[in-house]
Short mmCIF file of C-alpha atoms in Angstrom, two decimals:
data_model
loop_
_atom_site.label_atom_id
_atom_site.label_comp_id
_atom_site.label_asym_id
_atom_site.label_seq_id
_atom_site.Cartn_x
_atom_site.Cartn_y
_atom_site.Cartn_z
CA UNK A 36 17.40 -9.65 -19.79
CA UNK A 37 18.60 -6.46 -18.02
CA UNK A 38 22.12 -5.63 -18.81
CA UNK A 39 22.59 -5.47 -15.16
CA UNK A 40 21.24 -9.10 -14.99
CA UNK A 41 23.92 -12.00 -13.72
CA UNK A 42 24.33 -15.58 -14.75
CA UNK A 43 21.69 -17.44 -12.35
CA UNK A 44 24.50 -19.06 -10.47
CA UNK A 45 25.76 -16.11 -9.29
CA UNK A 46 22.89 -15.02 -7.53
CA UNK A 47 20.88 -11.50 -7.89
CA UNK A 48 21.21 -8.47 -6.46
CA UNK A 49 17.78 -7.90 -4.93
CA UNK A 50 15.02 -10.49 -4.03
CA UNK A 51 10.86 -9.22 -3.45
CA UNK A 52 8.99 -11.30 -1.11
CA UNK A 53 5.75 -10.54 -1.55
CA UNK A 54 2.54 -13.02 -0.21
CA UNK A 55 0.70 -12.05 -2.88
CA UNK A 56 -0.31 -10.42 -6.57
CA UNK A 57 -3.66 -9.56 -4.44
CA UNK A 58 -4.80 -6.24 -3.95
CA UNK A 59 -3.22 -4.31 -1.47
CA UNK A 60 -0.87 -1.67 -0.59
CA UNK A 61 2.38 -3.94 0.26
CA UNK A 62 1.76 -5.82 -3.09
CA UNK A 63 1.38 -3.18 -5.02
CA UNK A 64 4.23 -1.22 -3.77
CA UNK A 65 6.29 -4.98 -3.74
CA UNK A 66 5.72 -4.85 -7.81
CA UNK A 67 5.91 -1.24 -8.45
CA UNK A 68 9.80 -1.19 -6.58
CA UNK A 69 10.65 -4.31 -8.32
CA UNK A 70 9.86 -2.83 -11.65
CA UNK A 71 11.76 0.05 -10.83
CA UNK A 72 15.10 -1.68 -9.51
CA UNK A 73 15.61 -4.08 -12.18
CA UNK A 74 16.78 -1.24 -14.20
CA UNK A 75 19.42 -0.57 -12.00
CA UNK A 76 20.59 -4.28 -10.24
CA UNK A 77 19.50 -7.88 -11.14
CA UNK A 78 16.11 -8.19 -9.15
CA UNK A 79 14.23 -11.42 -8.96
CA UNK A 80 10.52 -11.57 -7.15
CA UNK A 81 9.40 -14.44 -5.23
CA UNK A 82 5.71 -14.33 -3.41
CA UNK A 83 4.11 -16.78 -1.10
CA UNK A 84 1.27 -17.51 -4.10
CA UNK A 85 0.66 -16.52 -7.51
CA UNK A 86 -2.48 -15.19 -7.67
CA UNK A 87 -3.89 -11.70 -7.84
CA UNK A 88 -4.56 -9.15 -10.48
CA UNK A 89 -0.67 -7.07 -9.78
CA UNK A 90 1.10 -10.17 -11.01
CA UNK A 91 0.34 -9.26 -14.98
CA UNK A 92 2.24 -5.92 -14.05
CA UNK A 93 5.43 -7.27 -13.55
CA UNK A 94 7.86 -6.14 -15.82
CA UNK A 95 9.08 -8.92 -18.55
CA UNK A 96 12.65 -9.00 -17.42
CA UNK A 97 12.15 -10.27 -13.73
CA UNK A 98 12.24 -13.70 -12.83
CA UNK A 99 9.00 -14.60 -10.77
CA UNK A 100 9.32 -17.72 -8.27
CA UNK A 101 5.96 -19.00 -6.16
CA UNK A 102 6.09 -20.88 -3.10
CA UNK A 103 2.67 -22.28 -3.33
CA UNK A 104 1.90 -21.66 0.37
CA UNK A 105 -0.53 -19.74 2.04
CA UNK A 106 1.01 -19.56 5.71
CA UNK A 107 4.78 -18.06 5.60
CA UNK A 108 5.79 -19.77 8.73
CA UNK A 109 4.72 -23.03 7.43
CA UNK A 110 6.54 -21.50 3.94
CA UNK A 111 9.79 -21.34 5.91
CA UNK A 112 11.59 -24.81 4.41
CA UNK A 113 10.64 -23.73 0.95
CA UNK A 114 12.10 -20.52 1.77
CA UNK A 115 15.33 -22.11 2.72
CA UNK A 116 14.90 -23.86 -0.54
CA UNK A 117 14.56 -20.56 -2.59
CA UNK A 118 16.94 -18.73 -1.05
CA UNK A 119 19.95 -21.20 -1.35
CA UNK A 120 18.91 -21.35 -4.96
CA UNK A 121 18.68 -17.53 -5.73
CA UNK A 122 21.37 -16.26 -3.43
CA UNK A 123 20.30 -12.73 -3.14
CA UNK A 124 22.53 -10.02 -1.41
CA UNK A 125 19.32 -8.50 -0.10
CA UNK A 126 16.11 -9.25 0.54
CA UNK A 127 13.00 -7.07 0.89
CA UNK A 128 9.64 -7.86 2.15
CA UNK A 129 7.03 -4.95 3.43
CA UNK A 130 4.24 -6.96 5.89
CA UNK A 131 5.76 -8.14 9.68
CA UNK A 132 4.96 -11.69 9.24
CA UNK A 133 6.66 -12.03 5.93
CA UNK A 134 10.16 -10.13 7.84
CA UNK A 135 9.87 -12.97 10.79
CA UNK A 136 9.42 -15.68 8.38
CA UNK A 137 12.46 -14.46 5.92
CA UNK A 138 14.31 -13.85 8.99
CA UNK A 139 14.29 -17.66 9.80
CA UNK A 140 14.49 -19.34 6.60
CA UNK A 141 18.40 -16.73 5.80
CA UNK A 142 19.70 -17.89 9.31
CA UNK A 143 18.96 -21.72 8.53
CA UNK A 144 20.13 -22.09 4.68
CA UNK A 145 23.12 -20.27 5.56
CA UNK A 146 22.93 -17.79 2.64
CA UNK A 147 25.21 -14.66 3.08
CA UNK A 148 22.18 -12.17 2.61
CA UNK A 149 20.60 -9.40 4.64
CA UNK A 150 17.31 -8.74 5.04
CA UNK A 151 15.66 -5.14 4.83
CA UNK A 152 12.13 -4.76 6.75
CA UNK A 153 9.53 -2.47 5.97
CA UNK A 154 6.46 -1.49 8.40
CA UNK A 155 3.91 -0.17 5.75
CA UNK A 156 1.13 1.22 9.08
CA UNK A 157 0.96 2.31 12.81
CA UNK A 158 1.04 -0.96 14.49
CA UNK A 159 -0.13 0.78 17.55
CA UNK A 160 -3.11 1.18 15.86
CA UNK A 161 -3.70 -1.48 13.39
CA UNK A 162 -3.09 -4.39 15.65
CA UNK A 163 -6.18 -3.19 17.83
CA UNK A 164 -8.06 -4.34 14.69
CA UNK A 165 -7.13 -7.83 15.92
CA UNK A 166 -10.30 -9.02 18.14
CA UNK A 167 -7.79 -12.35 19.66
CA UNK A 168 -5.44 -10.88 22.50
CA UNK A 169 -3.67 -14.11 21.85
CA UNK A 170 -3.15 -13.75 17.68
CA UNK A 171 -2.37 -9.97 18.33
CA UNK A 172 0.44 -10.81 21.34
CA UNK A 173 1.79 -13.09 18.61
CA UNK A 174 1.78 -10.50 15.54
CA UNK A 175 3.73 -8.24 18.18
CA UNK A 176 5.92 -10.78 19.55
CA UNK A 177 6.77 -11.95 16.30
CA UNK A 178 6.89 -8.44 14.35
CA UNK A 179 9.28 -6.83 17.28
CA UNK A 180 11.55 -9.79 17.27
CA UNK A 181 11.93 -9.46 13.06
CA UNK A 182 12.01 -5.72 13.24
CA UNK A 183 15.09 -5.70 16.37
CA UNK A 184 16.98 -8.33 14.05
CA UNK A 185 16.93 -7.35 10.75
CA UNK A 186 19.47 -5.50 9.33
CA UNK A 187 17.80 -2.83 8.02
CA UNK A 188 14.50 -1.38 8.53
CA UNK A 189 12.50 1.12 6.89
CA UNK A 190 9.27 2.87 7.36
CA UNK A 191 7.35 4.79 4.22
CA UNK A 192 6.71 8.31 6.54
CA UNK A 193 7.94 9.95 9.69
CA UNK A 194 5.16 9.71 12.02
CA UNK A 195 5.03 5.56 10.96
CA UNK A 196 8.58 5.18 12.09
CA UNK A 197 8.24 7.11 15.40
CA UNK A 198 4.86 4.52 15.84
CA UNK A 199 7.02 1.62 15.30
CA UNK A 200 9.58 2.33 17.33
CA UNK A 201 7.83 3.56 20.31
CA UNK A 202 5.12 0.41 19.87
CA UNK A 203 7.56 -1.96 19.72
CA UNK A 204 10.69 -0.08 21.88
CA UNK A 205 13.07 -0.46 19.63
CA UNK A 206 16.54 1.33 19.80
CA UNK A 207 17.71 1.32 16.77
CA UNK A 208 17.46 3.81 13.19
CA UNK A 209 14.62 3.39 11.33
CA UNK A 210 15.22 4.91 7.93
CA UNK A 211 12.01 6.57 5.89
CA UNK A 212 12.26 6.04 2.32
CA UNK A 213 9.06 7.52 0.06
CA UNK A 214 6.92 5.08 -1.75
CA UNK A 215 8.13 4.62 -5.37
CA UNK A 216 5.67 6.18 -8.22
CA UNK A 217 5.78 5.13 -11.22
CA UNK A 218 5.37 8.88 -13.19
CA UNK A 219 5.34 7.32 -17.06
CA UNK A 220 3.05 4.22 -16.33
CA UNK A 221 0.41 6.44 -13.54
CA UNK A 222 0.33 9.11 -16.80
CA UNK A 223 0.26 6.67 -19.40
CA UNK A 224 -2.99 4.24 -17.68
CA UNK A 225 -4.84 8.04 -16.38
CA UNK A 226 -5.04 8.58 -20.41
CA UNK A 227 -7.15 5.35 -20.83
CA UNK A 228 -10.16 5.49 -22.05
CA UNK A 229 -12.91 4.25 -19.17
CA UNK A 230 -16.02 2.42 -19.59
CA UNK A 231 -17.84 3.76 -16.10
CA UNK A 232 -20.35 5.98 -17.22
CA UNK A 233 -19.74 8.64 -14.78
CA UNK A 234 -16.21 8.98 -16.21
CA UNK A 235 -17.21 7.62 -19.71
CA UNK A 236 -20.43 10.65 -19.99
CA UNK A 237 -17.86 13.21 -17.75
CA UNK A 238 -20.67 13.70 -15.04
CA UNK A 239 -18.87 15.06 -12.10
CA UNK A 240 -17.85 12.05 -9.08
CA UNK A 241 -15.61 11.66 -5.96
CA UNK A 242 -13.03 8.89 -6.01
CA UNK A 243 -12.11 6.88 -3.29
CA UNK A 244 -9.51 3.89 -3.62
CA UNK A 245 -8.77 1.28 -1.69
CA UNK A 246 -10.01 -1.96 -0.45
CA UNK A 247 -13.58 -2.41 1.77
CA UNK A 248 -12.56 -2.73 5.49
CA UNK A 249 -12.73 -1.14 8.25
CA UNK A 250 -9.80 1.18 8.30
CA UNK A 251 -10.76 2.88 5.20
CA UNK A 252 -14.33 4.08 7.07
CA UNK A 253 -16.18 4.51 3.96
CA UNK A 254 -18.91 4.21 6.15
CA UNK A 255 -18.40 8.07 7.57
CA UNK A 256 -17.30 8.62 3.62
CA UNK A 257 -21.03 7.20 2.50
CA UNK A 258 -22.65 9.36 5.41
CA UNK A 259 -21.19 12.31 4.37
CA UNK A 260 -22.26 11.86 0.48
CA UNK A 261 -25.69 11.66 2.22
CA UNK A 262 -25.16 14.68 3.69
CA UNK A 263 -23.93 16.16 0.35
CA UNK A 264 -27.18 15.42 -1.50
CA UNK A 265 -29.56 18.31 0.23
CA UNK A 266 -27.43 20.86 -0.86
CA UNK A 267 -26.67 19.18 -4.53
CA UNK A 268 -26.15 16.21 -6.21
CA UNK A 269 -23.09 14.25 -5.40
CA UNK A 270 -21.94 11.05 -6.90
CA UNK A 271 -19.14 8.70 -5.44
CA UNK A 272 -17.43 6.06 -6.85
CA UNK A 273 -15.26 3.28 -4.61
CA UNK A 274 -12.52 1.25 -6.53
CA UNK A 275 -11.82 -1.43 -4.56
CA UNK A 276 -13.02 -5.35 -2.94
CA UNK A 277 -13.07 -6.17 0.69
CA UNK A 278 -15.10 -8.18 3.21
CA UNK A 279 -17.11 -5.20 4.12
CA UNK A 280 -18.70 -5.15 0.74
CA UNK A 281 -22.07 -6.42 1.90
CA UNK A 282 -22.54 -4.07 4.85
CA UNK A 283 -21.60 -1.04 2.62
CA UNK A 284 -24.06 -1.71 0.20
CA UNK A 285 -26.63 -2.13 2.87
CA UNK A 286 -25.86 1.10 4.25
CA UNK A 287 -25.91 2.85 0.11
CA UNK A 288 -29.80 1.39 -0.10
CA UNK A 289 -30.79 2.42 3.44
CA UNK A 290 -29.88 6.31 3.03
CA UNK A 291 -31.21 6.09 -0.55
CA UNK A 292 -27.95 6.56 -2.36
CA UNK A 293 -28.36 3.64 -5.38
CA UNK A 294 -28.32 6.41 -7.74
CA UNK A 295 -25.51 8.22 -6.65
CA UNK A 296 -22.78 5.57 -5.11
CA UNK A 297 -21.26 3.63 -7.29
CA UNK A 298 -18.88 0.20 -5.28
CA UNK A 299 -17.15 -0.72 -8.87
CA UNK A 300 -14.98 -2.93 -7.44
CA UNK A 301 -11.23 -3.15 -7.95
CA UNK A 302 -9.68 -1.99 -10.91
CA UNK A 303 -5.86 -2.44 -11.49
CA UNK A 304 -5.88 1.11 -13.28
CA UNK A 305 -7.54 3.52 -10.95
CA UNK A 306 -5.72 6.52 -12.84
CA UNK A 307 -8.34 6.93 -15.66
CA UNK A 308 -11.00 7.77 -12.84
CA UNK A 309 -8.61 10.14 -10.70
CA UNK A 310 -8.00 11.95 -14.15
CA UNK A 311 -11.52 13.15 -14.21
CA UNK A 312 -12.87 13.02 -11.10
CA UNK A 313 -13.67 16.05 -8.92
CA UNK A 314 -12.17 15.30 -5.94
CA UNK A 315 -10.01 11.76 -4.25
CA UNK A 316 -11.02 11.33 -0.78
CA UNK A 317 -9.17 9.35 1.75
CA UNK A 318 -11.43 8.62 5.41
CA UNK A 319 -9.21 6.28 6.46
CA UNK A 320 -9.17 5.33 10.55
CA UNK A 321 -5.07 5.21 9.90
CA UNK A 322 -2.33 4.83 6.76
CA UNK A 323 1.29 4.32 6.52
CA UNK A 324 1.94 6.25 3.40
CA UNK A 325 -1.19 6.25 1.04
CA UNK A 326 -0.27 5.66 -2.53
CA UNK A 327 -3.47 6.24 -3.84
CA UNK A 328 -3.29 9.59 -2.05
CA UNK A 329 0.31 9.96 -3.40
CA UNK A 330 -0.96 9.25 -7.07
CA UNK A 331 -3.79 11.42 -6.96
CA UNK A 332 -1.60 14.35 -6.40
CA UNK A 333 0.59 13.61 -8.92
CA UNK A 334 -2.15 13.84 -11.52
CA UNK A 335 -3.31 17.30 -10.02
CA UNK A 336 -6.82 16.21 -8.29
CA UNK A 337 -8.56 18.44 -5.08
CA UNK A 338 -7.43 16.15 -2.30
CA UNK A 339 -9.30 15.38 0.95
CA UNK A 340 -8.42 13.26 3.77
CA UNK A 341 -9.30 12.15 7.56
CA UNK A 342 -5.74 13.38 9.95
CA UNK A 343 -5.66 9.83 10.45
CA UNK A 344 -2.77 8.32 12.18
CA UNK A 345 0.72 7.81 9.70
CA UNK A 346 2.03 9.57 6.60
CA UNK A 347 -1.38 10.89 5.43
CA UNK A 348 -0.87 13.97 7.58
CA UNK A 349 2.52 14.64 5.90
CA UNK A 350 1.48 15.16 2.42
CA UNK A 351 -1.59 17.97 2.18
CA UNK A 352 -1.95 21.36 3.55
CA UNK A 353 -3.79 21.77 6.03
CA UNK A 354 -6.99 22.55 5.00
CA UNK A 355 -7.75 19.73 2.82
CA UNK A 356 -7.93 17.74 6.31
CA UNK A 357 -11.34 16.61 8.35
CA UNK A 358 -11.26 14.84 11.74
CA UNK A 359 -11.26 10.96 11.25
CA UNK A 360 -14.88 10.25 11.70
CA UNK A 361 -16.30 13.41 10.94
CA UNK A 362 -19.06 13.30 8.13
CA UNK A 363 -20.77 16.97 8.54
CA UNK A 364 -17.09 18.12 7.99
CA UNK A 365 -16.10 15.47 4.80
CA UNK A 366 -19.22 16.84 3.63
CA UNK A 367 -18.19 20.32 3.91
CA UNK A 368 -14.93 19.57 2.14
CA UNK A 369 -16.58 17.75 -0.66
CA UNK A 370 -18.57 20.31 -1.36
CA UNK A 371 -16.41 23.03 -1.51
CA UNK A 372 -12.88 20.82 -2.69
CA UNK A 373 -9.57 22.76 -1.87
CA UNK A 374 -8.00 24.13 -4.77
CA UNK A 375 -3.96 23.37 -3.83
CA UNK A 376 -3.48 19.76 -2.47
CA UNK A 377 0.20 19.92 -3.82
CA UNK A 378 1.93 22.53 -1.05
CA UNK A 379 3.73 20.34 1.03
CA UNK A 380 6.39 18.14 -0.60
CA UNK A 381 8.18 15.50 1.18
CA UNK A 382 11.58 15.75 1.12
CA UNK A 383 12.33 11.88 1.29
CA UNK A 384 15.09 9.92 0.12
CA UNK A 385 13.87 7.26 -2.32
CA UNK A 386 14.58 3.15 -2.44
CA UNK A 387 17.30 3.92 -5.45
CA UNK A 388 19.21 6.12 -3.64
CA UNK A 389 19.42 3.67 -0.61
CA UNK A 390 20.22 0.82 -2.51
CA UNK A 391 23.18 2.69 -4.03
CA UNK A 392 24.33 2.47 -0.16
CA UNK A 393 24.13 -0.92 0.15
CA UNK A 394 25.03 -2.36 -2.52
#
């Protein structure tokens, strides 16, 4: 138990709401901030359901409830439930639907708590994703009423927190607070040994993280490896699962790339294959703040990515940027990788430091 940890009837500090261990920015980031807060304040983690590879990550001294519940507005009575029984001060979730839901369930079990919202994306873009004018005038109904109520809210880069409050015209301060990285644990898993045999043999590869839908385009990131080949040989590798899996490997066998893509699926440590790959690429249609990007960085890797809409376009210089869409000019960057992807640094206030102001 942390040495910061209370007796259980005292409630904790800090609670993580989190719908899943699944893959996925918000969960990741939910278990990577937990991790790093229960050193400071007692920190307890409660998700919507249990599964998913992140939840083995959790550090031993947190307390992990499940809900067992799919839906968190039908989760809202077992919400009350939890909350009356963990008494946080504050409470933390990173997705819209989870902040609405949380919302509800601290007004109606009458626990003296606040609630701190984060938007991870653009909504203005992301919510076109939604084909149903009727689900997407409820995920911005519902999101805008959470996000005008809460008592904090939080966005991971500047351009995301202009984009959420000119989406949802809100008048109110929307604090940006980086992403937490883990230093020790991204150094310790990149020294892993890995059993891909790209990485494995050291033949040279571009990495690309993150999971198979449509925002991530690695459809104009496959077309541009295509592209790639006529001048030389260049292999890609995709971590990552997604619903998009079976129309990306359609696309790999039509150009003729078999030999040279590689969709290994997700791995909970991508670090090993950043360590040794030639160059991370991020063609993503938009991104709040990318962590993969973020971690690739850290470990010194060429970076590329699309000037997609949100916190991307803070982090690189700007020549290590294509047009979103653009294969001829991925191509061009993949072939010739720019050497400093570590000039601009953002100079961002971190979760510890804000807890330490309200707490």
């Amino acid at each position: 138990m942390s040495p910061f940890a209370k007796p259980p009837s005292s409630g904790c500090d800090i609670l993580i709401f989190s719908s899943s261990f699944h893959q996925g920015g918000a969960e990741r980031l939910a278990v990577t901030l937990a991790n790093l807060l229960v050193s400071n304040w007692s920190v307890e983690f409660l998700s919507l359901n249990g599964q998913g590879p992140f939840r083995q990550e959790l550090d031993d001294k947190l307390t992990c409830h499940i809900v067992g519940q799919s839906s968190s507005l039908k989760a809202i009575p077992k919400l009350v439930k939890q909350l009356k029984r963990i008494k946080p001060k504050v409470v933390f979730c990173s997705q819209s639907h989870l902040a609405f839901s949380m919302l509800w369930a601290i007004r109606l079990s009458g626990v003296n708590c606040k609630l701190l919202a984060r938007e991870a994306s653009c909504p203005s873009t992301n919510l076109l994703g939604i084909s149903s004018w009727l689900k997407r005038a409820w995920v911005k109904s519902s999101a805008k009423y959470a996000y005008r109520r809460a008592d904090y809210l939080i966005a991971p880069a500047k351009y995301v927190a202009g984009d959420v409050s000119n989406y949802f015209g809100l008048d109110r301060v929307i604090q940006v607070l980086a992403n937490p990285l883990d230093k020790d644990m991204v150094n310790n898993q990149s020294l892993a040994p890995c059993e891909h045999p790209w990485v494995a043999n050291a033949q040279p590869y571009v990495l690309a993280v993150g999971r198979l839908v449509p925002e991530k385009d690695y459809e104009t990131l496959i077309k541009a490896i295509a592209l790639c080949q006529k001048q030389q040989v260049t292999r890609l590798i995709i971590l990552g699962e997604g619903p998009l899996r079976k129309k990306l490997e359609a696309l790999v066998q039509d150009l003729g790339l078999s030999e040279v893509i590689s969709l290994a699926g997700f791995e909970s440590n991508p670090f090993n294959y950043m360590k040794h790959c030639q160059s991370f690429v991020l063609s993503s249609m938009v991104e709040g703040m990318p962590n993969a990007l973020v971690q690739a960085q850290f470990l010194g890797v060429p970076c590329i990515s699309s000037d997609c809409p949100g916190g991307a376009i803070e982090l690189l210089p700007e020549q290590n940027y294509f047009p979103v869409g653009d294969a001829n000019a991925l191509a061009q960057l993949i072939l010739n990788p720019p050497s400093n992807s570590q000039s601009k640094v953002l100079d961002t206030p971190g979760f510890v430091s804000f807890f330490e102001t309200i707490l």
